[in-house]
mmCIF file of C-alpha atoms in Angstrom:
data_model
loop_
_atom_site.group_PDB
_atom_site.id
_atom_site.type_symbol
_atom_site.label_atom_id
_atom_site.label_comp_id
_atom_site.label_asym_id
_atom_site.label_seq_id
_atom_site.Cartn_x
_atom_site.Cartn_y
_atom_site.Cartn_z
ATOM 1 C CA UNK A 1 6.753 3.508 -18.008
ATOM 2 C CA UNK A 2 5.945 0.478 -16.188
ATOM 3 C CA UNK A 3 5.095 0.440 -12.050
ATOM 4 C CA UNK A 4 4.658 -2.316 -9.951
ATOM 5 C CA UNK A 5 3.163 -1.349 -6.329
ATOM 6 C CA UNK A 6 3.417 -3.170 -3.949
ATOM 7 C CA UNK A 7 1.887 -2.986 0.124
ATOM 8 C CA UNK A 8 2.257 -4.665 2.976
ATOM 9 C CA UNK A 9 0.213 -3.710 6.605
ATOM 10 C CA UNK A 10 3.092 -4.339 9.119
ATOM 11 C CA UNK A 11 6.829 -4.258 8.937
ATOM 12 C CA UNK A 12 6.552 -7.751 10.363
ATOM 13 C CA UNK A 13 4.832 -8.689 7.275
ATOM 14 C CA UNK A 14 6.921 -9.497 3.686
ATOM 15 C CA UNK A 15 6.976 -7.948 0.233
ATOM 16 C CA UNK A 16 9.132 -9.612 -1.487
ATOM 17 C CA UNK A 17 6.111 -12.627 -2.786
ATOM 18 C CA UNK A 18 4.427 -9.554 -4.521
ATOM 19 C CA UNK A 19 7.563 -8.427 -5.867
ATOM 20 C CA UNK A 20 8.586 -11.695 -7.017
ATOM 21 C CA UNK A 21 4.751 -12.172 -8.844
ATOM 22 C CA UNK A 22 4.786 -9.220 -10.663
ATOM 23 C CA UNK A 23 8.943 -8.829 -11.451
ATOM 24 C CA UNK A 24 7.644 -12.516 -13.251
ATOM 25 C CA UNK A 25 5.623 -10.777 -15.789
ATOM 26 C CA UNK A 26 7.134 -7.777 -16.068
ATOM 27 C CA UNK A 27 10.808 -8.115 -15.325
ATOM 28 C CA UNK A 28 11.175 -3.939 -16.131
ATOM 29 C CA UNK A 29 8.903 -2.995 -13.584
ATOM 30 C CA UNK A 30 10.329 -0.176 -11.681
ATOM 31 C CA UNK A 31 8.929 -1.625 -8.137
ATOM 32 C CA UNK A 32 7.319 0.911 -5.352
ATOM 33 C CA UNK A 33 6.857 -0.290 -1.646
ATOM 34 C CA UNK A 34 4.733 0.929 0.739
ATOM 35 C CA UNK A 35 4.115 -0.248 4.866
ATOM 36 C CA UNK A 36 1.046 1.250 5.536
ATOM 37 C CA UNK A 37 -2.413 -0.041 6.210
ATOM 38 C CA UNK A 38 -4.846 -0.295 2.908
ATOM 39 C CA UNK A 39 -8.082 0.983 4.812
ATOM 40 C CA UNK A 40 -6.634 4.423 4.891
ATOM 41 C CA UNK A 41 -6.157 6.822 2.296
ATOM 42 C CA UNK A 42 -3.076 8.965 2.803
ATOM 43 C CA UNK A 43 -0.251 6.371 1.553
ATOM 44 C CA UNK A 44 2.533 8.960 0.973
ATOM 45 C CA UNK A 45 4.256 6.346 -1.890
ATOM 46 C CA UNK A 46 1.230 5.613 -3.768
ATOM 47 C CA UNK A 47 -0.303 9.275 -3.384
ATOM 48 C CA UNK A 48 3.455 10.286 -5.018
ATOM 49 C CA UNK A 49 2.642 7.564 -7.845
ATOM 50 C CA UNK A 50 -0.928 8.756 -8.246
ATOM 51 C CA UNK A 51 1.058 12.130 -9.293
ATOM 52 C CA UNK A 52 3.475 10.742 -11.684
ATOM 53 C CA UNK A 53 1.373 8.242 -13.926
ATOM 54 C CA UNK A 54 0.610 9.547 -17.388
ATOM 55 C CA UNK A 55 -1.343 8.235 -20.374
ATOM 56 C CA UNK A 56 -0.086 4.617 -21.482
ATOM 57 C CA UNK A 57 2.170 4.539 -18.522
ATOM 58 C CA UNK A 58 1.314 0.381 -16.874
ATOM 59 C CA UNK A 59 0.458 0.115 -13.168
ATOM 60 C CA UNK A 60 0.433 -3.574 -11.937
ATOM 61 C CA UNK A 61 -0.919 -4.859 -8.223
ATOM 62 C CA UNK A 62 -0.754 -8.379 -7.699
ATOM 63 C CA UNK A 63 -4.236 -7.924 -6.557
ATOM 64 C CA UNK A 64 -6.861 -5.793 -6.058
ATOM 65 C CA UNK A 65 -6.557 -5.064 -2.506
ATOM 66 C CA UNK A 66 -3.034 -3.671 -3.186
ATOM 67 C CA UNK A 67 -4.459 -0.977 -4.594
ATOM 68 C CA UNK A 68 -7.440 0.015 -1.749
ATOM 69 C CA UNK A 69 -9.250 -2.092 0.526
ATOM 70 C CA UNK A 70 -11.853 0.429 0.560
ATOM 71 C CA UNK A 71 -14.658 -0.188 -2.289
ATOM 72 C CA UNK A 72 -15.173 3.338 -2.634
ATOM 73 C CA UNK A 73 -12.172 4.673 -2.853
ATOM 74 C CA UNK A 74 -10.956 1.875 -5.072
ATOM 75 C CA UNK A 75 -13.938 2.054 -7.309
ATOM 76 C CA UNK A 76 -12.960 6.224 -7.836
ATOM 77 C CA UNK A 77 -9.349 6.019 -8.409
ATOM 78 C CA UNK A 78 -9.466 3.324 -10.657
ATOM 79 C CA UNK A 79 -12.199 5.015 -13.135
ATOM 80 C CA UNK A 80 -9.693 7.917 -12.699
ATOM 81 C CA UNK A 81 -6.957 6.250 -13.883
ATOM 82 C CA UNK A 82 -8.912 4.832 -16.680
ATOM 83 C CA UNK A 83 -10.003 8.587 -17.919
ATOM 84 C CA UNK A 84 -6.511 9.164 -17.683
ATOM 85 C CA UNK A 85 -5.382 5.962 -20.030
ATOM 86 C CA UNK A 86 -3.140 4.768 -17.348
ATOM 87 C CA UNK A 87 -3.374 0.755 -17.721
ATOM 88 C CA UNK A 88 -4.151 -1.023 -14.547
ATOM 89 C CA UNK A 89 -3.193 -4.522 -14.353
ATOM 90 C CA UNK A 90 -4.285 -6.696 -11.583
ATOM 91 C CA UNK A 91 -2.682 -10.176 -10.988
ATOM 92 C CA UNK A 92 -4.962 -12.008 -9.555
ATOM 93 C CA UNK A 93 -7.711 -10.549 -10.951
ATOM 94 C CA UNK A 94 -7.716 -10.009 -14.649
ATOM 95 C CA UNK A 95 -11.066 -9.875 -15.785
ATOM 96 C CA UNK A 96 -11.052 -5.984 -14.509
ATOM 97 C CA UNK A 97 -7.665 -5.058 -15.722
ATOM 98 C CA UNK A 98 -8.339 -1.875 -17.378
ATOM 99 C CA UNK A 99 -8.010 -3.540 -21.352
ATOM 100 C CA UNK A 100 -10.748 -6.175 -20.561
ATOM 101 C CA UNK A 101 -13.330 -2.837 -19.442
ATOM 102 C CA UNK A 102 -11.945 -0.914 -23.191
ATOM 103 C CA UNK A 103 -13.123 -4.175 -24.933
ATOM 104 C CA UNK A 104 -16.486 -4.134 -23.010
ATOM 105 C CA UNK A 105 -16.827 -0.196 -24.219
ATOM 106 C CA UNK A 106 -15.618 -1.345 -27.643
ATOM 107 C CA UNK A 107 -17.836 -4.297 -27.790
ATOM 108 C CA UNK A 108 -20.849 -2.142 -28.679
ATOM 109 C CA UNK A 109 -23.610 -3.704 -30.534
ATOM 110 C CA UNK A 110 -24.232 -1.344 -33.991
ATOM 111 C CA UNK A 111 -27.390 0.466 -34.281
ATOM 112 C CA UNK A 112 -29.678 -0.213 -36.915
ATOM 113 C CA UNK A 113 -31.586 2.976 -37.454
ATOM 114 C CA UNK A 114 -34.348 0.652 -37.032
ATOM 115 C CA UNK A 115 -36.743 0.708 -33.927
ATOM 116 C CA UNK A 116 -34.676 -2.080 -33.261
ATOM 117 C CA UNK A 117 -32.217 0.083 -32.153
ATOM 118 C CA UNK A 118 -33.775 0.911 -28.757
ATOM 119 C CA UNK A 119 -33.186 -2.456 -27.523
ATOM 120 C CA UNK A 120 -29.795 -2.731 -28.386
ATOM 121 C CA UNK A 121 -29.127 0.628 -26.903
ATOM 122 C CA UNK A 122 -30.833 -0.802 -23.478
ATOM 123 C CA UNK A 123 -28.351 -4.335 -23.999
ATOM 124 C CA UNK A 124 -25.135 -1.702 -24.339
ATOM 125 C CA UNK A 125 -26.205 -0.059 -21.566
ATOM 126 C CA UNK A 126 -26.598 -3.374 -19.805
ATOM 127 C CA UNK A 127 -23.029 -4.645 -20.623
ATOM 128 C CA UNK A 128 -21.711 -1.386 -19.888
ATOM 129 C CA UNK A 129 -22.700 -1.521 -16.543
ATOM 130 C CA UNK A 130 -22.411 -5.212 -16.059
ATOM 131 C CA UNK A 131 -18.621 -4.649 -16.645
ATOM 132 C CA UNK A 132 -18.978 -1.578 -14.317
ATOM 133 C CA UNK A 133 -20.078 -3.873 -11.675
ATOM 134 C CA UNK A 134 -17.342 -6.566 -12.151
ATOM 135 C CA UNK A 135 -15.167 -3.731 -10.784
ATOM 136 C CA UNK A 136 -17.356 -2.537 -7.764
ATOM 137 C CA UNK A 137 -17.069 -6.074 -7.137
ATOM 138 C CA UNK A 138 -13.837 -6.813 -7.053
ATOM 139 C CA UNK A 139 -12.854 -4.074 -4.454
ATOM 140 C CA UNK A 140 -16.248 -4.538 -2.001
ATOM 141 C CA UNK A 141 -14.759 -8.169 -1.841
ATOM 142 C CA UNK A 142 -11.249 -6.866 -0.822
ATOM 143 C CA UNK A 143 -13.094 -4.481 1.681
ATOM 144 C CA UNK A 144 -15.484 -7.447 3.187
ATOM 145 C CA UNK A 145 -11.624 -9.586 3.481
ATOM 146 C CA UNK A 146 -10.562 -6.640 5.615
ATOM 147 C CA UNK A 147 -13.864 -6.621 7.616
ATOM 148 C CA UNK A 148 -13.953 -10.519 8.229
ATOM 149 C CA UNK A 149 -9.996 -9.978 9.281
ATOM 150 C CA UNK A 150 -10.672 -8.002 12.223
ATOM 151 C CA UNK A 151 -13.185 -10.026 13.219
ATOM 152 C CA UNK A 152 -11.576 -13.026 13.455
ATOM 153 C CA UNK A 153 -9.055 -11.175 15.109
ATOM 154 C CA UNK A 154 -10.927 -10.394 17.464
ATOM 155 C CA UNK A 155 -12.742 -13.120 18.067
ATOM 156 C CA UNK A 156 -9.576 -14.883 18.357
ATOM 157 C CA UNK A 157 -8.389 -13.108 20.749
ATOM 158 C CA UNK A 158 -11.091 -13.014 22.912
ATOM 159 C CA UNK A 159 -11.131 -17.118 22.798
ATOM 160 C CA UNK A 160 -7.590 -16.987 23.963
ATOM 161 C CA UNK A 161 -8.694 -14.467 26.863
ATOM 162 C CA UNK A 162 -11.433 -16.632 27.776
ATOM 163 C CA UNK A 163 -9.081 -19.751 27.627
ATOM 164 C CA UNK A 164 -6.167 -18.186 30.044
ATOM 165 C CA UNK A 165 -3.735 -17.588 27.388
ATOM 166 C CA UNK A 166 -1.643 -14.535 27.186
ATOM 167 C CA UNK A 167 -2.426 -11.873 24.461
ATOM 168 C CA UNK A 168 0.513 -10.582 23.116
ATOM 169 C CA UNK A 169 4.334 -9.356 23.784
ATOM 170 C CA UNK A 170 5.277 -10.118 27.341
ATOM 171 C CA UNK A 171 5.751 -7.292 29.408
ATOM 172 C CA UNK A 172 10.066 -6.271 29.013
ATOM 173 C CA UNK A 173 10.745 -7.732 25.932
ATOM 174 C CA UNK A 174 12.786 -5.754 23.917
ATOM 175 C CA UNK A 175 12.073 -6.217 19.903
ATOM 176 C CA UNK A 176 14.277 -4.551 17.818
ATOM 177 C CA UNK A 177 14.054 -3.947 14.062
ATOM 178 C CA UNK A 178 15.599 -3.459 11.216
ATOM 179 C CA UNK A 179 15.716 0.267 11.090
ATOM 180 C CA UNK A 180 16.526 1.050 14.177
ATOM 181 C CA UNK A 181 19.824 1.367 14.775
ATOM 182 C CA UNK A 182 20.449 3.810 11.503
ATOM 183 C CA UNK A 183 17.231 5.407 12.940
ATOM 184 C CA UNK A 184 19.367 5.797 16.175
ATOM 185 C CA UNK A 185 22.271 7.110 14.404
ATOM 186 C CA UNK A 186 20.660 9.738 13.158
ATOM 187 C CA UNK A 187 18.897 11.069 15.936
ATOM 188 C CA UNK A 188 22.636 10.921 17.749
ATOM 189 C CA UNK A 189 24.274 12.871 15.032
ATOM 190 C CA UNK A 190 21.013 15.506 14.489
ATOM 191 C CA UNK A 191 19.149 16.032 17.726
ATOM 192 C CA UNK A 192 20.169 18.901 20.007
ATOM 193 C CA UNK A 193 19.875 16.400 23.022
ATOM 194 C CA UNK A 194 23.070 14.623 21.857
ATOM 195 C CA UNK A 195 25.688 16.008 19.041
ATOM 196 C CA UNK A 196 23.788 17.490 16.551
ATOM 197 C CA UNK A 197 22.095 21.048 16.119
ATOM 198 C CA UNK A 198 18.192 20.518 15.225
ATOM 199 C CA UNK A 199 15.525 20.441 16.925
ATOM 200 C CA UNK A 200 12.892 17.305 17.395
ATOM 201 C CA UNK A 201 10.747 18.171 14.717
ATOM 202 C CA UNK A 202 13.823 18.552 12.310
ATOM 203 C CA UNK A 203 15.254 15.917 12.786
ATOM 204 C CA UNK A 204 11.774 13.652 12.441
ATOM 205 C CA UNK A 205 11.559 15.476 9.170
ATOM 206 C CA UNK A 206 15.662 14.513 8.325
ATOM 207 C CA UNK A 207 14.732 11.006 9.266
ATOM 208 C CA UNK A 208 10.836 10.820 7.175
ATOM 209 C CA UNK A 209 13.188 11.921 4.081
ATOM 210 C CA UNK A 210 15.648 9.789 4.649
ATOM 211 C CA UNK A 211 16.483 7.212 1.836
ATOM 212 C CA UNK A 212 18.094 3.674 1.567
ATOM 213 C CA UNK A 213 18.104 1.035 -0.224
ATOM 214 C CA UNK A 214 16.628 -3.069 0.362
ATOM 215 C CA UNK A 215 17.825 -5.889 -1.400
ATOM 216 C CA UNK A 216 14.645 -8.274 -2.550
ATOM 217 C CA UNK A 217 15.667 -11.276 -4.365
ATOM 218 C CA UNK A 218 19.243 -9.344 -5.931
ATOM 219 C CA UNK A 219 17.020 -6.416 -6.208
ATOM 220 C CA UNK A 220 17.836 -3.127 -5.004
ATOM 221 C CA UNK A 221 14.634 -1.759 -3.842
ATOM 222 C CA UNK A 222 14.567 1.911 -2.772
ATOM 223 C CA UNK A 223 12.604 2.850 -0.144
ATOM 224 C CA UNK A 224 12.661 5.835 2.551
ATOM 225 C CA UNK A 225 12.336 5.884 6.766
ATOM 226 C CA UNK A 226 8.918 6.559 8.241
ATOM 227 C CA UNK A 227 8.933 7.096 11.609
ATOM 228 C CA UNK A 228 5.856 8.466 13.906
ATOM 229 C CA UNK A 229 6.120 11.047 16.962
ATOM 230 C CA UNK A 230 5.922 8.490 19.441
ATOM 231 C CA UNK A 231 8.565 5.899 17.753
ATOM 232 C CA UNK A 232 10.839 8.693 18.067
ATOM 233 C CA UNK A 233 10.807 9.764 21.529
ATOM 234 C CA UNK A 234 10.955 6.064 22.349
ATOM 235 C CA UNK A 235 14.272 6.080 20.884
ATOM 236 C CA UNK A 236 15.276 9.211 22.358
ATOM 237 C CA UNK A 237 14.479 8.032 26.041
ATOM 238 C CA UNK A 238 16.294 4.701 25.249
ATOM 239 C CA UNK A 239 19.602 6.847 23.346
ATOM 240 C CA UNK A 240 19.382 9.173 26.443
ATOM 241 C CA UNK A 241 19.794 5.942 29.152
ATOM 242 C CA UNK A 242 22.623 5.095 27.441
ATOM 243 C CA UNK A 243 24.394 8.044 26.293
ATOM 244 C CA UNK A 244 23.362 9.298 30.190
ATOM 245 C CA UNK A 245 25.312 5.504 31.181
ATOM 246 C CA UNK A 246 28.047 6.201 29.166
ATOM 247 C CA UNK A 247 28.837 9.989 29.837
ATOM 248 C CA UNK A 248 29.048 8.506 34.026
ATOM 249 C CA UNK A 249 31.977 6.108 33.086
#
């Protein structure tokens, strides 16, 4: 089986140039999304595709920091993945895709059964871990890109601060997304508030395990609502004005 994951930070932010890199290569790639930030580790899609991969199954990232933006963490799943002969694949970064780090195993110089053999031993080692560190390096890179982010962020923000300007939404502007409305449908038809039977919690969970489906470049990606505690009762206090509004007339 072939995966292609894909991650984006923000809902503001789009998927569809990492789709379109790696549907170019690999046109059979069965595509999973994810919105979540890459400095944390519970990422509910990729933990789920963490649990299906097998041995020989192909798992492309356009680039490293798809996968984790935390060296660490990056560094461990990817030498687990590698025990388990799943075959990473990284776009932008090919030179640690998981076949280049075989070859470097396979690449052994033969022994001798000469005392010449203790050097070569010490240059296999060497290559061994020189190809280790190509991967180390790859994620502490997409780590320090996360790091340097933030800072300019902030730093950015502070300049504007310090120059007048206003940081931010302006107070009462209403921004409304893509999901909210069939978001808001469902809390009308579920929650005990309004029509429906269950209680808050239930119908968060209805909603989390929700699923519908996206349309990337003719592609119908599938993907499934998230929504946090505090998103909800937003749209329950805004459901409530109206449906309060309407039930007067």
């Amino acid at each position: 089986m072939i995966y292609g994951y894909c991650r984006i930070s923000t809902e503001h932010q789009s998927i569809e140039r990492q789709i379109r890199n790696i549907k170019t290569v690999y046109p059979q790639a069965q595509i999973i999304t994810e919105v979540f930030t890459g400095t944390k580790v519970d990422r509910p899609q990729f933990t789920r595709l963490l649990e299906i991969v097998k041995a020989d199954d192909i798992l492309i990232f356009d680039s490293v920091s798809r996968m984790s933006r935390n060296a660490k963490e990056g560094y461990e799943i990817y030498e687990k993945l590698f025990k388990d002969n799943v075959n990473l694949i990284f776009l932008k970064e090919p030179h640690i895709n998981t076949e280049t780090y075989k070859k470097a195993l396979s690449n052994q110089l033969t022994m001798t059964d000469t005392p010449v053999d203790y050097i070569l031993e010490g240059i296999n080692r060497y290559l061994l871990e020189l190809a280790k560190e190509q991967i180390r390096i790859a994620f502490e890179q997409a780590e320090k890109e996360v790091s340097d982010l933030r800072q300019r962020t902030r730093e950015g923000i502070q300049t504007a601060k310090f120059a007048g300007k206003e940081v931010g939404r302006k107070k009462a502007t209403k921004v409304t997304v893509k999901k909210e409305k069939p978001i808001k449908d469902i809390i009308l038809a579920k929650s005990k508030s309004f029509n429906g039977k269950n209680t808050d919690a239930e119908v968060m969970s209805i909603i989390n395990g929700t699923a519908y489906f996206e349309n990337i470049h003719g592609l119908e990606v599938k993907k499934t609502y998230s929504i946090s505690p505090n998103t909800y009762y937003k749209y329950k206090r805004e459901l409530k004005t109206i449906y309060t509004t309407t039930q007067n007339y």
